[in-house]
XYZ file of C-alpha atoms in Angstrom:
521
model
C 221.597 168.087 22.273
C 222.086 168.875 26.354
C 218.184 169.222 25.869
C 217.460 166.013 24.882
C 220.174 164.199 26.969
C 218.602 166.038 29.915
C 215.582 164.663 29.391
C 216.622 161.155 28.829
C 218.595 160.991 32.528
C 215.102 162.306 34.328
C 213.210 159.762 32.157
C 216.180 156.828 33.304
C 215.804 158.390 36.785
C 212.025 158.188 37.181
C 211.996 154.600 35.937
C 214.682 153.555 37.956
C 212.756 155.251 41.194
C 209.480 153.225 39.631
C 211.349 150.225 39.403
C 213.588 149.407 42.009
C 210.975 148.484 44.438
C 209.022 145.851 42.148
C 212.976 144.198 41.508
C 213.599 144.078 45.043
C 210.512 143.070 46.087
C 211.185 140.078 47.979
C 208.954 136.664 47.066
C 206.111 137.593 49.218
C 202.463 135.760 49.689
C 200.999 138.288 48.079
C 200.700 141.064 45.060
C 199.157 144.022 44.284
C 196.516 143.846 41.802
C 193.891 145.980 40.854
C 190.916 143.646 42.656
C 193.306 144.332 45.537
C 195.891 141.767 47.136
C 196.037 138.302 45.374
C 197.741 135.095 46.751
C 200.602 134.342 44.554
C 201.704 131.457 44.131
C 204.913 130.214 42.891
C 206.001 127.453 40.514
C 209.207 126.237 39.135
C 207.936 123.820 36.263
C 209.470 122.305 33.123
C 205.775 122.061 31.710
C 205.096 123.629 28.640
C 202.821 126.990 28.393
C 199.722 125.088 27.596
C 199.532 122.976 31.147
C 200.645 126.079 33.091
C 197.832 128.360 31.628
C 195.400 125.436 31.594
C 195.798 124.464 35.422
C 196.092 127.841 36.289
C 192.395 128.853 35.189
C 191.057 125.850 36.502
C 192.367 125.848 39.810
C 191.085 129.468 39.843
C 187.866 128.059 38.677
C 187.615 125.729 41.617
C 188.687 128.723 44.385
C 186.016 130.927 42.529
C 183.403 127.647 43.575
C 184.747 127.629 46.955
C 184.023 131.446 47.755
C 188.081 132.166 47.749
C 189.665 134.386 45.458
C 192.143 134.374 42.629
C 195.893 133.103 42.665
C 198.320 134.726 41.072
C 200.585 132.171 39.549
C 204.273 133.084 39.435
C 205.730 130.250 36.591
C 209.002 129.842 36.867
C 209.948 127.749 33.489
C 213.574 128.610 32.067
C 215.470 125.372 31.246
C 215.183 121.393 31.480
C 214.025 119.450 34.535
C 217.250 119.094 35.641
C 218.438 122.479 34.839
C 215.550 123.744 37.020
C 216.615 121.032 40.084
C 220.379 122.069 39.990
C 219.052 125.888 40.553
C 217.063 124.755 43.494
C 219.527 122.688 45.350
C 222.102 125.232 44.233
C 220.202 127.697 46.364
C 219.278 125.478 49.161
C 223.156 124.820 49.568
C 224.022 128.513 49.482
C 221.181 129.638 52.424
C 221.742 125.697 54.077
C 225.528 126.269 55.066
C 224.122 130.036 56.568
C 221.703 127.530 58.979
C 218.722 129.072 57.492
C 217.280 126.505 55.038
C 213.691 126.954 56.436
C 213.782 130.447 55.341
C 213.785 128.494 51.330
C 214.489 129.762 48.339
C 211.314 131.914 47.118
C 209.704 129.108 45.217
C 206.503 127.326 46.773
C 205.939 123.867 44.083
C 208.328 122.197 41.577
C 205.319 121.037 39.688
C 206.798 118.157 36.849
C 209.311 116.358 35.662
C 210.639 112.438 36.770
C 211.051 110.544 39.787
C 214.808 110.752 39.784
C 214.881 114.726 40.009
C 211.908 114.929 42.932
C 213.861 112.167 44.376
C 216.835 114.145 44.669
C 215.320 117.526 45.632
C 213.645 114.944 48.393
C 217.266 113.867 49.080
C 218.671 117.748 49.224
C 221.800 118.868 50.026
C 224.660 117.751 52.309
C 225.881 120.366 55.217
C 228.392 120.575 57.739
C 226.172 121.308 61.500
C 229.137 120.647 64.388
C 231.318 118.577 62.698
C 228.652 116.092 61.414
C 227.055 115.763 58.039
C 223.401 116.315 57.376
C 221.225 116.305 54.955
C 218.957 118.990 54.367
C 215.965 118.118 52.163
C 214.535 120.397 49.700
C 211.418 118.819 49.854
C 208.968 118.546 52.580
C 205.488 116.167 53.124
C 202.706 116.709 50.752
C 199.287 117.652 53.700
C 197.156 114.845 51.913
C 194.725 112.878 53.636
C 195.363 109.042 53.814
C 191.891 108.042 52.541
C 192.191 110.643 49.695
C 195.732 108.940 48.892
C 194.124 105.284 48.696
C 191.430 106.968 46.589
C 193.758 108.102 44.347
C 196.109 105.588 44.125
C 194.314 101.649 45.007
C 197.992 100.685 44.001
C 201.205 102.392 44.976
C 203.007 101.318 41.818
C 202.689 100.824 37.808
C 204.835 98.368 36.539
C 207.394 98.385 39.277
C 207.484 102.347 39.166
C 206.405 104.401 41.886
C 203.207 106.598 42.087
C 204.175 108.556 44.853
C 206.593 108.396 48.239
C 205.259 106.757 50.753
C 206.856 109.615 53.132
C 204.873 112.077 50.587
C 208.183 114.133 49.534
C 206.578 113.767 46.004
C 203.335 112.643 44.631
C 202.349 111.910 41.150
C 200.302 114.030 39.382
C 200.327 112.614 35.697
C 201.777 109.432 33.742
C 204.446 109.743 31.352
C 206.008 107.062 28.921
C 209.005 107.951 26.140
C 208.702 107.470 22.607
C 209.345 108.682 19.217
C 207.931 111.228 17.177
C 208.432 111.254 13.630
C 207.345 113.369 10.342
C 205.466 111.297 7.878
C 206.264 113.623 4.807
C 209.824 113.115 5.529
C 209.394 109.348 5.938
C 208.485 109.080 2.591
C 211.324 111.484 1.118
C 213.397 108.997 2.863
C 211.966 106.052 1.931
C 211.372 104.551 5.199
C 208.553 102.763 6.887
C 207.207 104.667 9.708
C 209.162 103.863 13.147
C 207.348 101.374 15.489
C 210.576 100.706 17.692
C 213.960 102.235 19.142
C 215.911 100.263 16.957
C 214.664 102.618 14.361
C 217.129 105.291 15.068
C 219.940 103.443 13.748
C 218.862 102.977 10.456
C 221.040 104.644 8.463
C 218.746 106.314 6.243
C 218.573 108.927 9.067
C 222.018 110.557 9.166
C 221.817 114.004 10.395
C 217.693 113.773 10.353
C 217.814 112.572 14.039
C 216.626 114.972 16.748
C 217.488 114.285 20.668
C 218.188 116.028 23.329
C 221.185 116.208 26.128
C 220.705 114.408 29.400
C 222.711 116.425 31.224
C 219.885 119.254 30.399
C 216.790 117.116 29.830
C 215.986 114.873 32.588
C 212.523 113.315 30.415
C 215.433 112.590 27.429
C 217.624 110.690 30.684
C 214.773 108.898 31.752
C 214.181 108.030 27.949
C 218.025 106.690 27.936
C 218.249 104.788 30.884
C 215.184 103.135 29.670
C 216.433 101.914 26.845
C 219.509 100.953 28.345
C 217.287 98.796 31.285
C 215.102 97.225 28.690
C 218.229 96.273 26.059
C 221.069 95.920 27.884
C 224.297 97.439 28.894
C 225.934 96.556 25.627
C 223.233 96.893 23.774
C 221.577 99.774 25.100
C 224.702 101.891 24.160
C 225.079 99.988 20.537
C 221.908 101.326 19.888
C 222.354 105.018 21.253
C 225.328 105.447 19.325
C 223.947 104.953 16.207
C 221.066 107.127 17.278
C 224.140 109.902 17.998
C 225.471 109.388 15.195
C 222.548 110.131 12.801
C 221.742 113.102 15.418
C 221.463 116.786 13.835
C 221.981 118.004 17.475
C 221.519 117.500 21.210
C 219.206 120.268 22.749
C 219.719 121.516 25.946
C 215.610 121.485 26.250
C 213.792 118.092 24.965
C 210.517 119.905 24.140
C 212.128 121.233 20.878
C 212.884 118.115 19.418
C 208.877 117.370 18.848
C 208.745 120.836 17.365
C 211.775 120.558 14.882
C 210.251 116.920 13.729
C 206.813 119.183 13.215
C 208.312 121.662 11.141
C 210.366 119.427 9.213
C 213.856 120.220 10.431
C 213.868 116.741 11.650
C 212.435 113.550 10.613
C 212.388 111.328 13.684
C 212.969 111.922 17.711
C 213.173 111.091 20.832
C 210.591 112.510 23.213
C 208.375 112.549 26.577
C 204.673 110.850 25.155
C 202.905 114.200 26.298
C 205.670 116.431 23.944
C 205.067 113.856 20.733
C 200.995 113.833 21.175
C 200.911 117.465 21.344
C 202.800 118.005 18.650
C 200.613 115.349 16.419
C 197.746 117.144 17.623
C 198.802 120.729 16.038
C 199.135 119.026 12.685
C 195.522 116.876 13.328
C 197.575 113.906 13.223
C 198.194 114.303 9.491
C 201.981 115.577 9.560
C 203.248 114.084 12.541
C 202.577 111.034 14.412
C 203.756 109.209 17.566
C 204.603 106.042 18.807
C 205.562 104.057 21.990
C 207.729 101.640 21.439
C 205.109 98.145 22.223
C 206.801 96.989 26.095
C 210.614 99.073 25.286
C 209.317 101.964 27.580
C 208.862 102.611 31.069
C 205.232 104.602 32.243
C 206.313 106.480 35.523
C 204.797 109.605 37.647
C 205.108 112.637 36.742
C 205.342 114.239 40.243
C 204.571 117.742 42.467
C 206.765 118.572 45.115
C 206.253 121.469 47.851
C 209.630 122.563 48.595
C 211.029 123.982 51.865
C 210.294 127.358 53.129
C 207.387 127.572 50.651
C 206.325 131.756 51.111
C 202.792 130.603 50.401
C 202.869 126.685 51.584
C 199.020 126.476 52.576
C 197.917 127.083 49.058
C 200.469 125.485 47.646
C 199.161 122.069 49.766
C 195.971 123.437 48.546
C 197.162 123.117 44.659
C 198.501 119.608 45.013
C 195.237 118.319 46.822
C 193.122 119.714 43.878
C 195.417 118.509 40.984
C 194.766 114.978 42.631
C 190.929 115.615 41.928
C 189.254 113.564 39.410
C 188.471 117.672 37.717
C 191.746 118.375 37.728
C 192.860 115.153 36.324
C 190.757 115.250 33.533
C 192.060 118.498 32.229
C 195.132 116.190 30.965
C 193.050 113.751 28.517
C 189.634 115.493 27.815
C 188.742 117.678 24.104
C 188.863 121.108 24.179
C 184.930 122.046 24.774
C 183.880 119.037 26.175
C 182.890 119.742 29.971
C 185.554 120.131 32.591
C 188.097 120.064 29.723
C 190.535 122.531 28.374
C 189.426 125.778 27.258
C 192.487 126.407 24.606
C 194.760 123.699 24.268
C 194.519 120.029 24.498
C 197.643 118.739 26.564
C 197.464 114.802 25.738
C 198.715 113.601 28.559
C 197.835 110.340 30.644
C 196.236 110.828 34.201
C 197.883 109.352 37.125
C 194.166 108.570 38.513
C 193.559 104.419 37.440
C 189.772 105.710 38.116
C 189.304 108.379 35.853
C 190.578 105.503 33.037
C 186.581 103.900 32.481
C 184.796 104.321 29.166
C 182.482 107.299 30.076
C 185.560 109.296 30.990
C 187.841 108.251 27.684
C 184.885 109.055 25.357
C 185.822 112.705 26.187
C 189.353 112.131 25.385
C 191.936 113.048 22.714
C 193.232 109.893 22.328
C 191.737 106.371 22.072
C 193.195 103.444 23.278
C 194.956 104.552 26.263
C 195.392 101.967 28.689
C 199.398 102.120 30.779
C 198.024 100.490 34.044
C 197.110 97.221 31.418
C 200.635 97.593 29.267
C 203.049 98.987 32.150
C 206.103 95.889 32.044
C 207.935 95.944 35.192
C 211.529 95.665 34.381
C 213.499 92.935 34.940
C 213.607 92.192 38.750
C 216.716 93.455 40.486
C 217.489 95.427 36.871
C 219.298 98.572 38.273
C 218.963 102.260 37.086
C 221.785 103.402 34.991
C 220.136 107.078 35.547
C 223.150 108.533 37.040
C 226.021 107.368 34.268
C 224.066 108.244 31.339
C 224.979 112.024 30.839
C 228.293 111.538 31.062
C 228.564 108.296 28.556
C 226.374 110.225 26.323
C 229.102 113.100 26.459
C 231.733 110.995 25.924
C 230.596 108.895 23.385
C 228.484 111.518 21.380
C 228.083 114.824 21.702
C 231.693 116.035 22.712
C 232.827 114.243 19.846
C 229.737 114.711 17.493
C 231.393 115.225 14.482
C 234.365 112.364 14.978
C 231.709 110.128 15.348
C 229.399 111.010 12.613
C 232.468 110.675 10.138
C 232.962 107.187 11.405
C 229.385 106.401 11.010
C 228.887 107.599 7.527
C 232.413 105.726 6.628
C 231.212 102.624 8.302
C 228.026 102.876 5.692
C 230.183 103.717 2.835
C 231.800 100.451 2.890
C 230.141 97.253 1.424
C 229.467 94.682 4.493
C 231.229 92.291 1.975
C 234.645 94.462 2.565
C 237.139 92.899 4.489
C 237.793 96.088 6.714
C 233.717 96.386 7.748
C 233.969 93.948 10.790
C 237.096 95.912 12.004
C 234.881 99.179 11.386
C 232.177 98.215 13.247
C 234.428 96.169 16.016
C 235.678 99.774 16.538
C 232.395 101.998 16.820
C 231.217 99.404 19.345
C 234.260 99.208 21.311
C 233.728 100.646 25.204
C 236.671 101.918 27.598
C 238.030 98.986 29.955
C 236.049 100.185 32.692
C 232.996 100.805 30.729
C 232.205 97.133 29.996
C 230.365 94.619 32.278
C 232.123 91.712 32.805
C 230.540 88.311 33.323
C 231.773 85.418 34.966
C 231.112 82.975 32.115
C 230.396 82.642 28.676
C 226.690 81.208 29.400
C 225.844 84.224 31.608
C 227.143 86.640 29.141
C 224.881 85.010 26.316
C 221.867 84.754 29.094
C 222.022 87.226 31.546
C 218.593 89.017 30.382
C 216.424 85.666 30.791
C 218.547 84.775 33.449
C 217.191 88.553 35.017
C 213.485 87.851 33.767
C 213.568 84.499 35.499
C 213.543 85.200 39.346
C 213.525 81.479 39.470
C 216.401 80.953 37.799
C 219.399 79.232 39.902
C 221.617 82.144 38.514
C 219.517 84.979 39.004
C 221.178 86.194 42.443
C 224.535 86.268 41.003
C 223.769 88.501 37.396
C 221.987 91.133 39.760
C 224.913 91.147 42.033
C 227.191 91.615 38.642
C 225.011 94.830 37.444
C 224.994 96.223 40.800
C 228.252 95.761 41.608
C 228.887 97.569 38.370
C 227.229 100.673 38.639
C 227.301 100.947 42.475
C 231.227 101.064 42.132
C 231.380 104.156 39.639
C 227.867 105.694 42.389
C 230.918 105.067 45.100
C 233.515 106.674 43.396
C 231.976 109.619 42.174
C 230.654 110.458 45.823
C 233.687 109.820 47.777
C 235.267 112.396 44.652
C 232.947 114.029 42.193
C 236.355 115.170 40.491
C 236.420 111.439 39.429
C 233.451 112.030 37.058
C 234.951 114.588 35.112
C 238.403 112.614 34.968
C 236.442 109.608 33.485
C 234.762 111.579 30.982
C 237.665 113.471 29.656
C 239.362 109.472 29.712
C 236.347 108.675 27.573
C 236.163 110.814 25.069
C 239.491 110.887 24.095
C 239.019 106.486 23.783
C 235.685 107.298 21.534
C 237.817 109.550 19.137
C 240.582 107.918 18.849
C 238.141 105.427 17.643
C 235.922 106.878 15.442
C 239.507 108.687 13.603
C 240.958 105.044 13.105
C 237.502 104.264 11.219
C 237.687 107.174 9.314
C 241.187 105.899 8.302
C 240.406 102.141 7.557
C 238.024 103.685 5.106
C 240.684 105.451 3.239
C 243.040 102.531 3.410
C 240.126 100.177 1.768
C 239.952 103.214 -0.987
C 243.589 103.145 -1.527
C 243.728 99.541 -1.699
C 240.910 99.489 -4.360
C 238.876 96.982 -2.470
C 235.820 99.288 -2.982
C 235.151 102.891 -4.650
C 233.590 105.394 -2.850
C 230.190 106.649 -4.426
């Protein structure tokens, strides 16, 4: 027995001897390898293993043209988009309030992901340098040349949205729209037609065959909320989500499983990023699964690349975004496996950020047909503000911290008869927002017409409904940063509203039982 134990603490010894030095190896520009040293490059990325191994062999392609040698790429891919910011920053604040932010945090590229996360990596962190505050970006310039850029990019926007920064912080590298994904097999279990809008989700048919994903985890699934929120309303934005909560099997912290469950059947309809859904219709040859955007309900924006501070190995990572710019590079995103300059293993269906690369002889090599966001991008409403920031904690509130509460109210609201006295109460209820929760217009007129009042810049009104909206959701932006305790307070405040809520539901339903006015089946 001492034998044997003898010989496992030299064998524990020996590998902790081995393997101390590759754990503390610090995040250098270069590794061992057995052609020698190798540039290494790392990435933080929310992109799935398909566009990480798929870029990866091409831009070692193109070095292998240009007489360099190999990268090795260090992918750094645990978690959400905004999972994967809140690490950065999180580390950028630690070494920042040292004084020694240009030293960075080990990671060269945050390669993917939405405007509003690059935009606050661009923004950074706030430190304390001799009494003043300053703002240390995580971020810095993109080395791009400025006739490559207007090569690129003839237009700095698609429908409203940005394609890159104009101080090159970030610079898109793909399109992305949100839609829904949805299992046909299970359509027809359900008897349902297939889903060509949002409004979809709130049929009721789909209790508990919902799949979405938390935005406090998923910034694509955020995105996808504010969206709808911006293109429906406020009011009716959230009168919409909730029903989409309430037929919810789940919120996943990570949005790319939701395509995957509606794949294998665990769900029958989600919410997803257009590249996720695509894919995932792809695996099944667009037999099984299939994918919609909702026609002028979603918002196309970049998909960025950001070099971040301190990058160990910044001149090839300036080197990566130039290529993935490239009209090669940007046809790895569209083009059939085995067609030329395409994919080698996986088709990624995603849109190219490149308005050049979308011309018939280029689309014939495609995946999918029909592709055309710079001709169907809607701008939103003008002076329509984002509602980015408020959505996780509404969706908290309202939803998942009271999942159950709320799908117990749901499935008593569609119990009840709509002829039943007690429904309009029911419903009254569910829709019901917190004091400070509801917009407030001057008038009855602008309540009725504040969208076309929005739509219409001409409109003698149109002034004073933006001013309303932004007034509205700049107050709770001013509160929260003077006190970020505030948020938490308001969602706690929240949540106990929405259940006390969906309980009185649950009881009007058992009081329209008891009275006999209609018999539960």
């Amino acid at each position: 027995m001492r034998t044997h134990l003898s010989k496992i603490v030299i064998v524990g010894l020996m590998l902790v001897i081995v393997g101390v030095p590759f754990l503390l190896r610090p995040a250098g520009k270069k590794v061992a390898t057995e052609g020698g040293d190798a540039e290494r490059l790392i990435i933080m990325t929310p992109h799935n293993e398909q566009i990480r191994g798929e870029f990866a062999r091409a831009f070692n392609e193109h070095r292998k043209a240009m007489g360099k040698s190999a990268v090795v790429f260090d992918w750094r891919a645990g978690g959400g988009t905004s999972d994967l910011r809140k690490q950065i920053l999180s580390q950028l604040k630690d070494i920042a309030d040292q004084g020694h932010e240009d030293d960075g945090v080990g990671v060269d590229l945050f390669f993917g992901g939405g405007e509003y996360d690059h935009n606050k990596l661009a923004q950074g962190v706030k430190v304390d340098r001799d009494g003043k505050v300053v703002w240390i970006s995580a971020s810095v310039p993109a080395k791009v040349d400025e006739a490559f850029i207007k090569e690129v990019f003839p237009e700095s926007e698609i429908g409203g949205e940005k394609l890159y920064r104009k101080d090159m912080l970030w610079v898109g590298t793909a399109l992305s729209s949100f839609g829904v994904v949805y299992n046909r097999d299970l359509m027809k279990m359900l008897d349902v037609p297939e889903p060509k809008s949002w409004d979809d989700f709130a049929r009721p048919e789909y209790a508990n065959w919902a799949a979405l994903a938390d935005p406090g985890h998923s910034g694509s699934i955020a995105a996808t909320y504010d969206t709808i929120l911006k293109r429906k309303g406020w009011n009716e934005g959230w009168r919409l989500l909730r029903r989409a909560f309430a037929n919810a099997r789940y919120f996943a912290a990570s949005s790319s499983k939701v395509p995957v469950d509606v794949s294998s059947g665990d769900a029958a309809i989600g919410m997803c990023i257009d590249f996720y859904g695509r894919y995932q219709a792809s695996v099944t040859d667009d037999v099984r699964v299939g994918y919609v955007d909702p026609a002028f309900m979603t918002a196309i924006t970049a998909d960025p690349i950001s070099v971040l501070r301190g990058a160990p190995n910044e001149a090839i990572a300036q080197e990566f975004v130039n290529w993935v710019l490239t009209k090669d590079a940007q046809g790895l995103w569209q083009r059939r496996v085995g067609v030329e300059g395409g994919p080698v293993e996986s088709e990624l269906r995603r849109q190219p950020i490149r308005q050049d690369m979308f011309v018939k002889n280029e689309q014939a090599k495609w995946a999918d047909v029909g592709l055309d966001p710079f001709g169907q991008a809607k701008p939103f409403a003008k002076g329509m503000p984002s509602f980015f920031s408020m959505v996780a904690t509404v969706t908290h509130a309202m939803g998942s911290d009271v999942h159950d509460d709320l799908k117990a109210a749901w499935a008593a609201i569609n119990r009840v008869p709509n002829d039943d006295p007690v429904k309009g109460e029911m419903l009254r209820l569910f829709d019901e927002m917190p004091e400070d929760l509801r917009v407030v217009w001057p008038d009855d007129e602008m309540a009725k017409d504040w969208m076309a009042i929005m739509e219409d810049v001409d409109h003698v009104r149109h002034d004073e409904a933006v001013k309303v909206l932004k007034d509205f959701v700049g107050g709770f932006r001013t509160r929260y940063k003077e006190n970020p305790d505030v948020k938490l307070d308001d969602r706690l405040r929240w949540t106990l509203f929405f259940r006390d809520n969906y309980r009185k539901i649950v009881e009007l339903e058992k009081q329209a039982m008891k009275s006999g006015s209609f018999v539960a089946k």
